[in-house]
Tab-separated table of C-alpha atoms and ligand atoms in Angstrom:
chain	number	residue	atom	x	y	z
A	7	MET	CA	164.852	52.235	15.247
A	8	GLN	CA	168.122	50.745	13.976
A	9	LYS	CA	167.931	48.171	11.217
A	10	LEU	CA	170.055	45.066	10.814
A	11	SER	CA	170.304	45.897	7.101
A	12	SER	CA	172.138	49.149	7.919
A	13	ILE	CA	174.823	47.276	9.849
A	14	HIS	CA	175.174	44.601	7.180
A	15	GLY	CA	175.213	47.201	4.385
A	16	SER	CA	177.824	49.315	6.127
A	17	LEU	CA	180.248	46.450	6.790
A	18	LEU	CA	179.866	45.076	3.262
A	19	GLY	CA	179.975	48.564	1.722
A	20	HIS	CA	183.272	49.283	3.451
A	21	LEU	CA	184.932	45.935	2.669
A	22	MET	CA	183.925	45.936	-0.997
A	23	ALA	CA	185.036	49.545	-1.580
A	24	ASP	CA	188.325	48.965	0.255
A	25	ALA	CA	189.068	46.002	-2.024
A	26	LEU	CA	187.991	47.874	-5.169
A	27	GLY	CA	189.882	51.020	-4.160
A	28	SER	CA	193.110	49.143	-3.490
A	29	THR	CA	193.406	48.733	-7.273
A	30	PHE	CA	194.445	52.390	-7.532
A	31	GLU	CA	195.906	53.292	-4.118
A	32	GLY	CA	198.832	55.693	-4.511
A	33	ILE	CA	198.142	56.600	-8.154
A	34	THR	CA	198.162	60.315	-9.022
A	35	PRO	CA	194.999	62.007	-10.353
A	36	GLU	CA	196.907	63.001	-13.495
A	37	TYR	CA	197.764	59.383	-14.306
A	38	LEU	CA	194.302	58.036	-13.441
A	39	HIS	CA	192.483	60.721	-15.423
A	40	ASP	CA	194.773	60.147	-18.381
A	41	GLN	CA	194.113	56.386	-18.388
A	42	PHE	CA	190.334	56.403	-17.861
A	43	ALA	CA	187.500	58.450	-19.349
A	44	GLY	CA	185.710	59.027	-16.042
A	45	PRO	CA	184.586	57.666	-12.636
A	46	ALA	CA	182.322	54.942	-14.094
A	47	GLU	CA	185.170	53.507	-16.162
A	48	VAL	CA	187.503	53.427	-13.154
A	49	PHE	CA	184.862	51.566	-11.153
A	50	GLU	CA	184.371	49.011	-13.949
A	51	ARG	CA	188.122	48.445	-14.145
A	52	ALA	CA	188.281	47.698	-10.416
A	53	LEU	CA	185.279	45.344	-10.678
A	54	ALA	CA	187.014	43.420	-13.470
A	55	ARG	CA	189.814	42.190	-11.187
A	56	SER	CA	189.900	38.402	-10.859
A	57	SER	CA	189.922	38.541	-7.063
A	58	LEU	CA	189.218	41.192	-4.459
A	59	ARG	CA	191.025	41.367	-1.113
A	60	TYR	CA	190.391	43.829	1.673
A	61	THR	CA	193.402	45.750	2.986
A	62	ASP	CA	194.402	47.062	6.442
A	63	ASP	CA	191.224	49.196	6.367
A	64	GLY	CA	189.031	46.102	6.232
A	65	GLN	CA	191.169	44.138	8.663
A	66	MET	CA	190.978	46.829	11.354
A	67	LEU	CA	187.245	47.376	10.668
A	68	LEU	CA	186.519	43.686	11.264
A	69	VAL	CA	188.570	43.698	14.472
A	70	LEU	CA	186.696	46.710	15.840
A	71	ALA	CA	183.287	45.360	14.809
A	72	GLU	CA	184.072	42.008	16.479
A	73	TYR	CA	185.317	43.862	19.561
A	74	LEU	CA	182.043	45.784	19.774
A	75	THR	CA	180.018	42.552	19.695
A	76	GLN	CA	181.758	41.469	22.905
A	77	ASN	CA	182.355	44.675	24.830
A	78	THR	CA	179.980	47.413	25.953
A	79	THR	CA	182.753	50.003	25.935
A	80	ILE	CA	186.219	50.224	24.370
A	81	ASP	CA	189.435	49.821	26.306
A	82	ALA	CA	192.358	51.081	24.193
A	83	THR	CA	194.872	48.492	25.422
A	84	SER	CA	192.603	45.491	24.910
A	85	LEU	CA	191.600	46.816	21.460
A	86	MET	CA	195.313	47.104	20.572
A	87	HIS	CA	195.713	43.505	21.688
A	88	SER	CA	192.939	42.527	19.243
A	89	PHE	CA	194.545	44.533	16.394
A	90	THR	CA	197.842	42.771	17.103
A	91	GLN	CA	196.289	39.291	17.077
A	92	ALA	CA	194.612	39.900	13.691
A	93	TYR	CA	197.611	41.683	12.111
A	94	GLU	CA	198.539	40.498	8.606
A	95	PRO	CA	201.237	42.913	7.360
A	96	TRP	CA	200.682	41.930	3.708
A	97	ARG	CA	197.318	43.740	3.831
A	98	GLY	CA	199.328	47.003	3.502
A	99	TYR	CA	199.413	48.959	6.780
A	100	GLY	CA	200.567	52.556	7.282
A	101	ARG	CA	204.188	52.632	8.423
A	102	GLY	CA	203.308	54.125	11.829
A	103	ALA	CA	200.540	51.603	12.466
A	104	ARG	CA	202.861	48.783	11.452
A	105	ALA	CA	205.638	49.978	13.759
A	106	LEU	CA	203.226	50.372	16.685
A	107	ILE	CA	201.538	46.989	16.265
A	108	GLU	CA	204.925	45.274	16.053
A	109	ALA	CA	206.225	47.190	19.098
A	110	PHE	CA	203.121	46.194	21.087
A	111	ARG	CA	203.449	42.576	19.957
A	112	ASP	CA	207.166	42.453	20.781
A	113	GLU	CA	206.706	44.258	24.122
A	114	ALA	CA	209.007	47.076	22.943
A	115	ASP	CA	208.506	50.732	23.953
A	116	TYR	CA	205.049	50.984	22.367
A	117	GLU	CA	203.649	53.803	24.525
A	118	PHE	CA	206.631	56.116	23.847
A	119	MET	CA	206.414	55.372	20.107
A	120	ALA	CA	202.662	56.080	19.970
A	121	VAL	CA	203.347	59.614	21.168
A	122	HIS	CA	206.663	60.327	19.419
A	123	LEU	CA	206.740	58.355	16.140
A	124	PHE	CA	205.283	61.428	14.398
A	125	PRO	CA	205.120	64.996	15.797
A	126	GLY	CA	202.089	65.042	18.110
A	127	GLY	CA	201.310	61.396	17.272
A	128	SER	CA	199.815	60.059	14.049
A	129	LEU	CA	197.340	62.151	12.081
A	130	GLY	CA	196.955	59.402	9.475
A	131	ASN	CA	193.482	58.261	8.441
A	132	GLY	CA	193.903	54.830	10.055
A	133	GLY	CA	191.594	55.723	12.957
A	134	ALA	CA	188.903	57.040	10.595
A	135	MET	CA	189.102	54.105	8.182
A	136	ARG	CA	187.955	51.695	10.930
A	137	SER	CA	185.576	53.789	13.077
A	138	SER	CA	182.227	53.280	11.288
A	139	PRO	CA	181.182	50.298	13.518
A	140	ILE	CA	181.023	52.743	16.442
A	141	GLY	CA	178.283	54.678	14.644
A	142	LEU	CA	176.508	51.353	14.064
A	143	ARG	CA	176.845	50.146	17.669
A	144	PHE	CA	175.948	53.410	19.428
A	145	VAL	CA	173.613	54.891	16.805
A	146	ASP	CA	172.116	58.276	17.710
A	147	ASN	CA	174.130	58.631	20.945
A	148	PHE	CA	176.617	61.297	19.808
A	149	GLU	CA	178.251	61.856	23.167
A	150	ARG	CA	179.012	58.161	23.370
A	151	ILE	CA	180.087	57.927	19.713
A	152	TRP	CA	182.524	60.820	20.150
A	153	ALA	CA	184.086	59.303	23.285
A	154	GLU	CA	184.286	55.715	21.988
A	155	ALA	CA	185.709	56.834	18.631
A	156	LYS	CA	188.531	58.635	20.432
A	157	THR	CA	189.363	55.470	22.386
A	158	SER	CA	189.182	53.387	19.198
A	159	ALA	CA	191.761	55.630	17.501
A	160	TRP	CA	194.015	55.925	20.572
A	161	PRO	CA	196.005	52.661	20.142
A	162	THR	CA	197.586	54.026	16.942
A	163	HIS	CA	196.528	57.682	16.562
A	164	ARG	CA	197.280	60.285	19.232
A	165	HIS	CA	197.163	63.475	17.123
A	166	GLU	CA	193.929	65.486	17.430
A	167	LEU	CA	193.345	65.309	13.661
A	168	GLY	CA	193.765	61.524	13.553
A	169	ILE	CA	191.290	61.280	16.448
A	170	GLU	CA	188.772	63.793	15.110
A	171	GLY	CA	188.772	62.092	11.709
A	172	ALA	CA	187.719	58.864	13.466
A	173	GLN	CA	185.032	60.714	15.425
A	174	LEU	CA	183.602	62.336	12.292
A	175	ILE	CA	183.278	59.071	10.347
A	176	ALA	CA	181.662	57.342	13.347
A	177	ALA	CA	179.183	60.221	13.804
A	178	ALA	CA	178.429	60.371	10.060
A	179	THR	CA	177.723	56.607	10.100
A	180	SER	CA	175.074	57.217	12.729
A	181	LEU	CA	173.567	60.082	10.709
A	182	ALA	CA	173.578	57.949	7.545
A	183	GLN	CA	171.116	55.609	9.281
A	184	THR	CA	168.819	58.153	10.892
A	185	GLU	CA	168.602	61.306	8.743
A	186	SER	CA	165.758	61.069	6.248
A	187	SER	CA	167.144	63.713	3.921
A	188	LEU	CA	170.890	64.163	3.504
A	189	SER	CA	172.831	66.707	1.484
A	190	ALA	CA	176.315	68.186	1.801
A	191	ALA	CA	174.847	71.231	3.559
A	192	ARG	CA	172.827	69.112	6.000
A	193	LEU	CA	175.749	66.783	6.808
A	194	SER	CA	177.957	69.795	7.448
A	195	GLU	CA	175.326	71.444	9.643
A	196	LEU	CA	175.009	68.306	11.798
A	197	LEU	CA	178.727	67.520	12.138
A	198	LEU	CA	180.140	71.023	12.579
A	199	PRO	CA	178.908	71.557	16.164
A	200	LEU	CA	180.676	68.329	17.238
A	201	CYS	CA	183.997	69.346	15.731
A	202	LYS	CA	186.811	70.903	17.863
A	203	THR	CA	189.714	71.381	15.446
A	204	VAL	CA	189.933	74.443	13.217
A	205	VAL	CA	191.242	72.291	10.363
A	206	PHE	CA	188.131	70.120	10.255
A	207	GLN	CA	185.814	73.059	11.006
A	208	LYS	CA	187.124	74.879	7.912
A	209	ARG	CA	186.660	71.813	5.716
A	210	LEU	CA	183.160	71.124	7.021
A	211	LYS	CA	182.173	74.745	6.296
A	212	LEU	CA	183.387	74.229	2.749
A	213	LEU	CA	181.460	70.941	2.542
A	214	ALA	CA	178.250	72.905	3.098
A	215	THR	CA	178.793	74.780	-0.171
A	216	ILE	CA	179.334	71.936	-2.652
A	217	THR	CA	176.725	70.877	-5.164
A	218	ASN	CA	178.578	68.770	-7.741
A	219	ALA	CA	181.253	66.111	-8.027
A	220	ASP	CA	183.870	68.410	-9.591
A	221	GLU	CA	184.126	70.099	-6.190
A	222	ILE	CA	185.177	66.938	-4.292
A	223	ALA	CA	188.876	67.219	-5.195
A	224	GLN	CA	189.403	70.329	-3.035
A	225	PHE	CA	189.114	68.116	0.090
A	226	GLY	CA	192.253	66.168	-0.797
A	227	ASN	CA	193.132	62.539	-1.492
A	228	GLY	CA	195.941	61.957	0.997
A	229	ILE	CA	196.742	59.424	3.704
A	230	GLU	CA	196.293	62.107	6.404
A	231	ALA	CA	192.902	62.225	8.166
A	232	HIS	CA	192.218	65.850	7.230
A	233	GLU	CA	193.105	65.115	3.570
A	234	SER	CA	190.641	62.237	3.161
A	235	VAL	CA	187.836	62.182	5.746
A	236	VAL	CA	185.878	65.151	4.370
A	237	THR	CA	186.537	63.835	0.853
A	238	ALA	CA	184.637	60.673	1.802
A	239	LEU	CA	181.913	62.742	3.471
A	240	ALA	CA	181.553	64.692	0.212
A	241	CYS	CA	181.309	61.513	-1.925
A	242	PHE	CA	178.637	60.221	0.445
A	243	ALA	CA	176.721	63.501	0.673
A	244	LEU	CA	176.526	63.932	-3.113
A	245	PHE	CA	175.437	60.298	-3.707
A	246	PRO	CA	173.936	59.114	-0.394
A	247	ASP	CA	171.636	56.518	-1.967
A	248	ASN	CA	173.781	55.274	-4.852
A	249	TYR	CA	176.721	53.002	-3.944
A	250	ARG	CA	178.062	52.727	-7.482
A	251	ASP	CA	178.175	56.500	-8.063
A	252	ALA	CA	179.543	57.301	-4.608
A	253	ILE	CA	182.374	54.760	-4.850
A	254	SER	CA	183.150	55.619	-8.489
A	255	HIS	CA	183.740	59.228	-7.440
A	256	ALA	CA	185.755	58.169	-4.377
A	257	LEU	CA	188.076	56.144	-6.648
A	258	TRP	CA	188.227	58.994	-9.184
A	259	GLN	CA	189.975	61.145	-6.546
A	260	ALA	CA	193.089	58.902	-6.910
A	261	GLY	CA	195.630	58.924	-4.029
A	262	ASP	CA	194.313	57.025	-1.009
A	263	THR	CA	191.550	55.320	-2.986
A	264	ASP	CA	191.066	52.243	-0.798
A	265	THR	CA	190.538	54.354	2.296
A	266	ILE	CA	188.415	57.123	0.756
A	267	GLY	CA	186.397	54.339	-0.888
A	268	ALA	CA	186.078	52.330	2.346
A	269	MET	CA	184.869	55.300	4.409
A	270	THR	CA	182.390	56.296	1.675
A	271	GLY	CA	181.191	52.699	1.307
A	272	ALA	CA	180.572	52.355	5.049
A	273	LEU	CA	178.365	55.470	4.964
A	274	VAL	CA	176.334	54.653	1.854
A	275	GLY	CA	175.952	51.021	2.972
A	276	ALA	CA	174.679	52.140	6.390
A	277	ARG	CA	172.053	54.210	4.608
A	278	ILE	CA	170.809	51.825	1.919
A	279	GLY	CA	171.604	48.355	3.303
A	280	PRO	CA	173.298	45.447	1.504
A	281	ASN	CA	171.093	45.320	-1.611
A	282	PHE	CA	173.554	47.567	-3.438
A	283	ALA	CA	175.676	44.438	-3.792
A	284	GLN	CA	173.144	42.534	-5.901
A	285	ASP	CA	174.699	43.634	-9.194
A	286	LEU	CA	178.308	43.570	-7.933
A	287	PRO	CA	180.672	40.564	-8.038
A	288	THR	CA	180.842	40.097	-4.252
A	289	GLU	CA	181.731	36.424	-4.834
A	290	LYS	CA	185.237	37.672	-5.741
A	291	LEU	CA	185.709	39.176	-2.259
A	292	GLU	CA	188.153	37.036	-0.237
A	293	ASP	CA	186.999	33.375	-0.460
A	294	GLY	CA	183.522	34.279	-1.682
A	295	GLN	CA	180.405	32.865	-0.010
A	296	PRO	CA	182.070	31.765	3.269
A	297	PHE	CA	183.397	35.304	3.743
A	298	LEU	CA	180.046	36.879	2.792
A	299	ASP	CA	178.316	34.570	5.311
A	300	TYR	CA	180.825	35.610	7.962
A	301	VAL	CA	180.137	39.319	7.325
A	302	GLU	CA	176.374	38.705	7.579
A	303	ASP	CA	176.837	36.778	10.822
A	304	LEU	CA	179.039	39.567	12.231
A	305	ALA	CA	176.338	42.101	11.315
A	306	ASN	CA	173.765	39.979	13.145
A	307	ARG	CA	175.921	39.795	16.256
A	308	LEU	CA	176.625	43.541	16.178
A	309	PHE	CA	172.889	44.177	15.811
A	310	VAL	CA	172.143	42.025	18.859
A	311	ALA	CA	174.875	43.841	20.844
A	312	SER	CA	173.568	47.279	19.866
A	313	SER	CA	169.998	46.272	20.746
A	314	SER	CA	171.033	45.280	24.285
A	315	PRO	CA	170.319	47.855	27.028
A	316	LEU	CA	173.930	47.479	28.224
A	317	GLY	CA	175.150	48.739	24.865
A	318	THR	CA	173.619	52.172	25.034
B	409	F2R	N1	199.839	52.418	3.946
B	409	F2R	C1	199.000	52.300	3.065
B	409	F2R	N2	199.309	52.188	1.755
B	409	F2R	C2	200.642	52.153	1.258
B	409	F2R	C3	201.157	50.735	1.177
B	409	F2R	C4	200.241	49.830	0.457
B	409	F2R	C5	201.000	48.790	-0.321
B	409	F2R	N3	200.011	48.026	-1.047
B	409	F2R	C6	201.839	47.871	0.572
B	409	F2R	O1	201.443	46.698	0.743
B	409	F2R	O2	202.895	48.257	1.052
B	409	F2R	N4	197.677	52.291	3.327
B	409	F2R	C7	197.110	52.302	4.607
B	409	F2R	O3	197.677	53.381	5.367
B	409	F2R	C8	196.693	54.423	5.587
B	409	F2R	C9	196.355	54.443	7.045
B	409	F2R	O4	197.532	54.780	7.710
B	409	F2R	P1	197.599	54.909	9.268
B	409	F2R	O5	197.067	53.667	9.870
B	409	F2R	O6	196.993	56.174	9.676
B	409	F2R	O7	199.161	54.902	9.445
B	409	F2R	P2	200.226	56.016	9.958
B	409	F2R	O8	201.553	55.549	9.551
B	409	F2R	O9	199.981	56.266	11.394
B	409	F2R	O10	199.843	57.361	9.187
B	409	F2R	C10	199.920	57.400	7.777
B	409	F2R	C11	200.998	58.373	7.312
B	409	F2R	O11	200.619	59.721	7.566
B	409	F2R	C12	201.784	60.509	7.797
B	409	F2R	N5	201.695	61.110	9.150
B	409	F2R	C13	201.037	60.613	10.205
B	409	F2R	N6	201.165	61.449	11.261
B	409	F2R	C14	201.920	62.458	10.887
B	409	F2R	C15	202.381	63.643	11.547
B	409	F2R	N7	202.086	63.922	12.822
B	409	F2R	N8	203.129	64.513	10.825
B	409	F2R	C16	203.424	64.251	9.524
B	409	F2R	N9	203.003	63.149	8.830
B	409	F2R	C17	202.263	62.260	9.510
B	409	F2R	C18	202.986	59.566	7.704
B	409	F2R	O12	203.481	59.578	6.401
B	409	F2R	C19	202.338	58.220	8.006
B	409	F2R	O13	203.035	57.099	7.542
B	409	F2R	C20	195.509	54.056	4.736
B	409	F2R	O14	195.656	54.652	3.483
B	409	F2R	C21	195.602	52.556	4.620
B	409	F2R	O15	194.992	52.109	3.443
B	410	MG	MG1	194.435	50.125	3.073
B	411	MG	MG1	194.589	53.607	2.053
């Protein structure tokens, strides 16, 4: 039975970690590890910021979650319309996503660009960074999750790695809510049979072998889906019930810290609910209480949508 607290925890876990992680996005591990003594210190530094804003990760997450409160299935064109309406470029979008949203908005040759902007389409992690609401909405229905996650990535990500990254995060979000005991080996065992690309299969096999946080770095810290999705899965699998530890280690990877943090936060939050936030300064997120109330209301509406027979 799905819980409202999982949906609320996942949305809040993503948004908070995205905002915290944006403090260090693009920094090299060498620089970060030279400046700070360890993951806990990096986390504290991010918490000390006077205000916390979500980035493109959070903006696209909110659009998709809202979309799923109003639609029983995803249509790629209407979802792109919703992304375009919400678009605030100052949130810091990937250059491909930015070009595509602006082409769609300006009625330029969007469809041609989606296929040809990068070889084979985009393999960035932009599809994965927003796909967790699909695992909340269609919990436990893996066939549906896999299909809807592909459609949710399609407006901006046509490469098989960009798509499979989105599918893996959506499926892991479902597992975060339903699996009583989670480890790196168990997460790998459950996700591997769903996976079609050799690149992700290899990384998931490696995920099965890890037992400590020093092994996370081998999964990468880049903006590409295959260089960040399994990294977030590893942070989650090593600390599935501890938001602070999971996000501290996500940020410690350096590189794409907002996105690795956001994906990790969505997973841990789906598992433990929103109480992780009790000792965190959530009042600094956006405009504080009004935004927190909005996120709670969105979680309620997504819960109602996922409880409806039409939604399954
Ligand atoms: N873009 C950023 N951060 C940098 C700017 C932040 C700064 N604060 C600012 O305000 O300017 N972060 C966000 O982008 C990532 C998600 O990107 P997305 O949506 O996947 O975009 P894109 O452009 O499609 O892909 C990202 C890059 O990956 C490379 N790439 C994609 N496909 C490729 C292919 N087929 N072959 C080779 N390279 C490919 C390109 O460099 C793309 O630009 C998140 O980190 C989010 O936080
Ligand atoms: Mg971002
Ligand atoms: Mg990022």
